GROMACS .gro file of C-alpha atoms in nm:
model
  302
    1MET     CA    1   0.811   7.246  -5.504
    2LYS     CA    2   0.599   7.374  -5.792
    3GLU     CA    3   0.455   7.723  -5.734
    4GLY     CA    4   0.091   7.721  -5.631
    5VAL     CA    5   0.088   7.352  -5.535
    6ASN     CA    6  -0.059   7.268  -5.193
    7MET     CA    7   0.206   7.100  -4.977
    8TYR     CA    8  -0.055   6.845  -4.865
    9ASN     CA    9  -0.247   6.704  -5.161
   10ASP     CA   10  -0.613   6.659  -5.064
   11SER     CA   11  -0.693   6.494  -5.399
   12MET     CA   12  -0.443   6.209  -5.367
   13ASN     CA   13  -0.432   5.976  -5.667
   14LEU     CA   14  -0.397   5.630  -5.514
   15ASN     CA   15  -0.334   5.476  -5.857
   16LEU     CA   16  -0.002   5.662  -5.876
   17TYR     CA   17   0.108   5.497  -5.553
   18LYS     CA   18  -0.002   5.154  -5.672
   19ILE     CA   19   0.204   5.202  -5.989
   20PHE     CA   20   0.501   5.328  -5.784
   21TYR     CA   21   0.472   5.020  -5.561
   22ASP     CA   22   0.476   4.777  -5.854
   23VAL     CA   23   0.769   4.947  -6.027
   24ALA     CA   24   0.961   4.941  -5.697
   25GLN     CA   25   0.881   4.573  -5.644
   26TYR     CA   26   0.981   4.465  -5.995
   27GLY     CA   27   1.257   4.721  -6.055
   28SER     CA   28   1.127   4.744  -6.408
   29VAL     CA   29   0.870   4.949  -6.597
   30SER     CA   30   0.810   4.665  -6.844
   31LEU     CA   31   0.740   4.405  -6.573
   32ALA     CA   32   0.514   4.645  -6.385
   33SER     CA   33   0.336   4.714  -6.712
   34LYS     CA   34   0.267   4.343  -6.763
   35ASN     CA   35   0.146   4.296  -6.406
   36LEU     CA   36  -0.083   4.600  -6.407
   37MET     CA   37  -0.183   4.562  -6.772
   38ILE     CA   38  -0.101   4.928  -6.834
   39SER     CA   39   0.119   5.051  -7.118
   40GLN     CA   40   0.481   5.130  -7.045
   41PRO     CA   41   0.445   5.497  -7.148
   42ALA     CA   42   0.151   5.530  -6.908
   43ILE     CA   43   0.360   5.376  -6.629
   44SER     CA   44   0.646   5.619  -6.698
   45ARG     CA   45   0.407   5.917  -6.706
   46SER     CA   46   0.254   5.812  -6.374
   47ILE     CA   47   0.594   5.791  -6.206
   48LYS     CA   48   0.688   6.131  -6.348
   49ASN     CA   49   0.359   6.280  -6.224
   50LEU     CA   50   0.411   6.138  -5.875
   51GLU     CA   51   0.765   6.274  -5.863
   52GLU     CA   52   0.637   6.617  -5.966
   53ASP     CA   53   0.356   6.606  -5.710
   54LEU     CA   54   0.598   6.516  -5.432
   55ASP     CA   55   0.881   6.733  -5.569
   56VAL     CA   56   1.133   6.449  -5.528
   57ILE     CA   57   1.314   6.200  -5.750
   58LEU     CA   58   1.194   5.849  -5.665
   59PHE     CA   59   1.393   5.639  -5.913
   60TYR     CA   60   1.725   5.638  -6.090
   61ARG     CA   61   1.667   5.529  -6.449
   62THR     CA   62   1.947   5.284  -6.540
   63LEU     CA   63   2.019   5.037  -6.818
   64ASN     CA   64   1.937   4.758  -6.573
   65GLY     CA   65   1.601   4.902  -6.470
   66MET     CA   66   1.452   5.134  -6.212
   67VAL     CA   67   1.649   5.180  -5.890
   68LEU     CA   68   1.496   5.352  -5.589
   69THR     CA   69   1.657   5.670  -5.461
   70GLU     CA   70   1.683   5.725  -5.085
   71LYS     CA   71   1.358   5.922  -5.099
   72GLY     CA   72   1.204   5.641  -5.301
   73LYS     CA   73   1.306   5.386  -5.039
   74GLU     CA   74   1.157   5.606  -4.768
   75LEU     CA   75   0.826   5.637  -4.953
   76LEU     CA   76   0.816   5.265  -5.027
   77LYS     CA   77   0.799   5.182  -4.655
   78TYR     CA   78   0.480   5.385  -4.620
   79VAL     CA   79   0.325   5.261  -4.943
   80GLU     CA   80   0.408   4.901  -4.860
   81ASP     CA   81   0.247   4.935  -4.517
   82ALA     CA   82  -0.062   5.089  -4.677
   83CYS     CA   83  -0.090   4.811  -4.937
   84ASN     CA   84  -0.049   4.544  -4.671
   85SER     CA   85  -0.314   4.708  -4.453
   86LEU     CA   86  -0.554   4.716  -4.746
   87LYS     CA   87  -0.483   4.351  -4.812
   88THR     CA   88  -0.562   4.273  -4.449
   89GLY     CA   89  -0.878   4.483  -4.460
   90GLU     CA   90  -0.995   4.299  -4.771
   91ARG     CA   91  -0.950   3.966  -4.596
   92GLN     CA   92  -1.129   4.093  -4.287
   93MET     CA   93  -1.431   4.192  -4.497
   94MET     CA   94  -1.442   3.850  -4.664
   95GLU     CA   95  -1.404   3.638  -4.349
   96THR     CA   96  -1.680   3.558  -4.104
   97ASN     CA   97  -1.676   3.492  -3.730
   98SER     CA   98  -1.836   3.152  -3.788
   99LEU     CA   99  -1.543   3.053  -4.013
  100ASP     CA  100  -1.767   2.928  -4.290
  101LYS     CA  101  -1.521   3.101  -4.521
  102GLY     CA  102  -1.173   3.243  -4.485
  103LYS     CA  103  -0.806   3.153  -4.515
  104LEU     CA  104  -0.524   3.015  -4.302
  105SER     CA  105  -0.170   3.057  -4.433
  106ILE     CA  106   0.123   2.922  -4.229
  107GLY     CA  107   0.495   2.953  -4.285
  108CYS     CA  108   0.672   2.645  -4.152
  109PRO     CA  109   0.974   2.436  -4.259
  110SER     CA  110   0.857   2.097  -4.383
  111HIS     CA  111   1.046   1.891  -4.124
  112ILE     CA  112   0.880   2.079  -3.837
  113ALA     CA  113   0.541   2.061  -4.005
  114SER     CA  114   0.576   1.685  -4.041
  115PHE     CA  115   0.591   1.610  -3.668
  116TYR     CA  116   0.425   1.912  -3.510
  117LEU     CA  117   0.177   2.071  -3.747
  118PHE     CA  118   0.010   1.817  -3.974
  119ASN     CA  119  -0.213   1.649  -3.715
  120LYS     CA  120  -0.332   1.992  -3.598
  121ILE     CA  121  -0.404   2.099  -3.956
  122GLU     CA  122  -0.596   1.776  -4.013
  123LYS     CA  123  -0.819   1.843  -3.710
  124PHE     CA  124  -0.872   2.210  -3.798
  125HIS     CA  125  -0.966   2.119  -4.155
  126LYS     CA  126  -1.214   1.862  -4.029
  127ASP     CA  127  -1.372   2.120  -3.799
  128TYR     CA  128  -1.370   2.404  -4.055
  129PRO     CA  129  -1.370   2.247  -4.404
  130ASN     CA  130  -1.449   2.577  -4.581
  131ILE     CA  131  -1.132   2.750  -4.467
  132ASP     CA  132  -0.863   2.754  -4.736
  133ILE     CA  133  -0.536   2.631  -4.584
  134GLU     CA  134  -0.182   2.664  -4.718
  135ILE     CA  135   0.152   2.572  -4.563
  136ILE     CA  136   0.456   2.746  -4.710
  137SER     CA  137   0.802   2.601  -4.649
  138ARG     CA  138   1.084   2.849  -4.709
  139PRO     CA  139   1.408   2.961  -4.540
  140THR     CA  140   1.341   3.166  -4.227
  141ASN     CA  141   1.440   3.501  -4.380
  142GLU     CA  142   1.193   3.447  -4.666
  143LEU     CA  143   0.916   3.353  -4.423
  144ILE     CA  144   0.980   3.677  -4.232
  145THR     CA  145   0.941   3.874  -4.554
  146LEU     CA  146   0.612   3.698  -4.627
  147LEU     CA  147   0.492   3.770  -4.273
  148ASP     CA  148   0.584   4.136  -4.307
  149LYS     CA  149   0.385   4.154  -4.630
  150HIS     CA  150   0.089   3.971  -4.471
  151ASP     CA  151   0.120   3.692  -4.727
  152ILE     CA  152   0.126   3.443  -4.439
  153ASP     CA  153  -0.052   3.467  -4.105
  154PHE     CA  154   0.224   3.337  -3.879
  155ILE     CA  155   0.550   3.142  -3.869
  156ILE     CA  156   0.637   2.823  -3.685
  157ASP     CA  157   1.013   2.778  -3.694
  158THR     CA  158   1.320   2.730  -3.478
  159SER     CA  159   1.452   3.017  -3.269
  160PRO     CA  160   1.594   3.273  -3.317
  161ILE     CA  161   1.367   3.448  -3.567
  162GLU     CA  162   1.540   3.775  -3.649
  163GLY     CA  163   1.583   4.033  -3.921
  164SER     CA  164   1.242   4.201  -3.930
  165GLU     CA  165   1.173   4.569  -3.870
  166LYS     CA  166   0.808   4.490  -3.799
  167GLU     CA  167   0.647   4.433  -3.462
  168ILE     CA  168   0.675   4.057  -3.432
  169THR     CA  169   0.560   3.868  -3.124
  170ILE     CA  170   0.754   3.549  -3.043
  171LYS     CA  171   0.612   3.270  -2.824
  172GLU     CA  172   0.791   2.947  -2.738
  173ILE     CA  173   0.611   2.628  -2.839
  174MET     CA  174   0.842   2.341  -2.750
  175THR     CA  175   1.204   2.233  -2.717
  176CYS     CA  176   1.343   1.959  -2.940
  177LYS     CA  177   1.669   1.770  -2.910
  178HIS     CA  178   1.913   1.654  -3.174
  179SER     CA  179   2.023   1.292  -3.177
  180PHE     CA  180   2.256   1.065  -3.369
  181VAL     CA  181   2.030   0.802  -3.522
  182LYS     CA  182   2.106   0.483  -3.717
  183ARG     CA  183   1.912   0.209  -3.889
  184LYS     CA  184   1.873  -0.077  -3.643
  185ASP     CA  185   2.109  -0.309  -3.836
  186PHE     CA  186   2.378  -0.044  -3.902
  187LYS     CA  187   2.697  -0.138  -3.717
  188CYS     CA  188   2.781   0.142  -3.478
  189ASP     CA  189   2.779   0.139  -3.098
  190ALA     CA  190   2.925   0.485  -3.037
  191THR     CA  191   2.876   0.627  -2.689
  192LYS     CA  192   3.072   0.951  -2.729
  193LEU     CA  193   3.152   1.196  -3.006
  194LYS     CA  194   3.510   1.066  -3.034
  195ASP     CA  195   3.371   0.727  -3.139
  196LEU     CA  196   3.207   0.892  -3.443
  197GLU     CA  197   3.523   1.042  -3.594
  198ASN     CA  198   3.551   0.780  -3.870
  199VAL     CA  199   3.191   0.659  -3.884
  200PRO     CA  200   2.993   0.752  -4.201
  201LEU     CA  201   2.785   1.049  -4.086
  202ILE     CA  202   2.488   1.217  -4.251
  203LEU     CA  203   2.488   1.576  -4.130
  204PRO     CA  204   2.301   1.898  -4.212
  205GLN     CA  205   2.464   2.135  -4.458
  206ILE     CA  206   2.763   2.329  -4.324
  207ARG     CA  207   2.581   2.663  -4.354
  208SER     CA  208   2.291   2.552  -4.134
  209SER     CA  209   2.274   2.666  -3.772
  210HIS     CA  210   2.231   2.303  -3.659
  211ARG     CA  211   2.557   2.201  -3.823
  212LYS     CA  212   2.743   2.504  -3.690
  213ARG     CA  213   2.640   2.424  -3.333
  214LEU     CA  214   2.741   2.060  -3.377
  215ASN     CA  215   3.079   2.164  -3.517
  216GLU     CA  216   3.133   2.394  -3.218
  217LEU     CA  217   3.058   2.103  -2.985
  218ALA     CA  218   3.301   1.880  -3.176
  219ILE     CA  219   3.577   2.142  -3.150
  220GLU     CA  220   3.515   2.177  -2.776
  221ASN     CA  221   3.566   1.801  -2.740
  222LYS     CA  222   3.864   1.789  -2.979
  223VAL     CA  223   3.672   1.574  -3.227
  224LYS     CA  224   3.705   1.583  -3.606
  225PHE     CA  225   3.446   1.410  -3.822
  226ASN     CA  226   3.624   1.253  -4.119
  227ASN     CA  227   3.353   1.068  -4.312
  228VAL     CA  228   3.070   1.315  -4.371
  229LEU     CA  229   2.784   1.342  -4.618
  230SER     CA  230   2.620   1.687  -4.596
  231ILE     CA  231   2.249   1.694  -4.675
  232ASP     CA  232   2.017   1.991  -4.721
  233THR     CA  233   1.693   1.871  -4.560
  234SER     CA  234   1.588   1.660  -4.263
  235GLU     CA  235   1.367   1.449  -4.489
  236MET     CA  236   1.671   1.354  -4.698
  237ILE     CA  237   1.878   1.279  -4.387
  238ALA     CA  238   1.603   1.044  -4.267
  239SER     CA  239   1.592   0.878  -4.608
  240PHE     CA  240   1.969   0.819  -4.610
  241ILE     CA  241   1.949   0.671  -4.260
  242SER     CA  242   1.675   0.436  -4.386
  243GLN     CA  243   1.905   0.322  -4.666
  244GLY     CA  244   2.177   0.231  -4.415
  245ILE     CA  245   2.425   0.481  -4.557
  246GLY     CA  246   2.538   0.608  -4.219
  247VAL     CA  247   2.448   0.759  -3.884
  248GLY     CA  248   2.232   1.067  -3.917
  249TYR     CA  249   2.225   1.380  -3.702
  250ILE     CA  250   1.866   1.497  -3.686
  251LEU     CA  251   1.594   1.640  -3.464
  252GLN     CA  252   1.467   1.330  -3.289
  253ASP     CA  253   1.102   1.433  -3.321
  254VAL     CA  254   1.132   1.418  -3.701
  255VAL     CA  255   1.197   1.041  -3.690
  256GLN     CA  256   1.031   0.951  -3.359
  257ASP     CA  257   0.778   0.725  -3.533
  258LYS     CA  258   1.061   0.517  -3.683
  259ILE     CA  259   1.231   0.502  -3.345
  260ASP     CA  260   0.908   0.388  -3.182
  261ASN     CA  261   0.854   0.108  -3.435
  262GLY     CA  262   1.213  -0.014  -3.403
  263GLU     CA  263   1.333   0.081  -3.751
  264PHE     CA  264   1.573   0.345  -3.614
  265VAL     CA  265   1.791   0.339  -3.302
  266VAL     CA  266   1.916   0.644  -3.111
  267LEU     CA  267   2.283   0.633  -3.013
  268ASP     CA  268   2.338   0.703  -2.643
  269ILE     CA  269   2.603   0.977  -2.675
  270LYS     CA  270   2.732   1.098  -2.338
  271GLU     CA  271   2.789   1.458  -2.451
  272GLU     CA  272   2.481   1.678  -2.433
  273LEU     CA  273   2.379   1.750  -2.792
  274PRO     CA  274   2.237   2.088  -2.893
  275LYS     CA  275   1.865   2.151  -2.850
  276VAL     CA  276   1.644   2.390  -3.044
  277THR     CA  277   1.336   2.585  -2.943
  278ILE     CA  278   1.042   2.594  -3.181
  279VAL     CA  279   0.856   2.923  -3.169
  280LEU     CA  280   0.546   3.094  -3.303
  281ALA     CA  281   0.598   3.433  -3.471
  282THR     CA  282   0.302   3.663  -3.531
  283ILE     CA  283   0.217   4.025  -3.602
  284ASP     CA  284  -0.080   4.025  -3.368
  285LYS     CA  285  -0.267   4.329  -3.495
  286TYR     CA  286  -0.302   4.174  -3.839
  287LEU     CA  287  -0.424   3.828  -3.732
  288MET     CA  288  -0.757   3.732  -3.887
  289ASN     CA  289  -1.028   3.509  -3.740
  290ALA     CA  290  -0.906   3.178  -3.882
  291PRO     CA  291  -0.541   3.205  -3.767
  292LYS     CA  292  -0.656   3.336  -3.427
  293LYS     CA  293  -0.880   3.034  -3.384
  294PHE     CA  294  -0.604   2.795  -3.493
  295ILE     CA  295  -0.346   2.946  -3.257
  296ASP     CA  296  -0.580   2.969  -2.958
  297GLU     CA  297  -0.744   2.627  -2.984
  298TYR     CA  298  -0.513   2.398  -3.183
  299LEU     CA  299  -0.152   2.491  -3.102
  300ASN     CA  300  -0.196   2.452  -2.725
  301ILE     CA  301   0.070   2.709  -2.639
  302ASN     CA  302   0.097   2.765  -2.265
   0.00000   0.00000   0.00000
């Protein structure tokens, strides 16, 4: 530590920490410079000044950019929390209890949103038309990152929701079942998994948890599916079923309207197919007025 420097700096320069945060996020002085609209030499000087103030090395300078040291990673956790808290505080100041302004940002896969969320969003928007609403559909791990950064208010997704170091509260919403579904005129009267071995099947991608659980069930019953089309999204599976390409494996709630109107038929398979639990994930202490209202009055969670 430099001689004569107070160990605890009472005149903290918050701009240095903002610059550190951006360089850490981008891994690049040039990209941080563009984002902050500050010259690259000024960015480099700021990082050097912060390192001298703290008497640590925060970055390794490499040909590929700026890489955090262990001390840099440790500091980033605190700076990131501070930035996120400021972001939350800014929103809190802008929102009102009457909800005549504010924001609601939800992380939810599109197939779940289609059967569970949209009607609730429609009602909320009708009741509070001045609240800005966004629904973000991403893989679960990306939604967790957005929740940690307070870029979304909560997540609605299938359980388990894991991988966060933050204090996340999980509440169960509902249980959904998978079904094998066909177009009404598609020729297939399977009543057990064995009957589906050579039937054209439209299944989720191999890497998905839904497909893995189905494969485990097939192995348990000594069944091998031989005619498989792997599809990335439930919406595409439903579309392929509609085209009569094969029998689809899908959450029944996603296509319940088509089942109800007779367009789709659910195969009565004797084996019990895997179910999933849809959950709500929140960081309660950061919930603003609009998401609190939506959760308490529109999600109807017991």
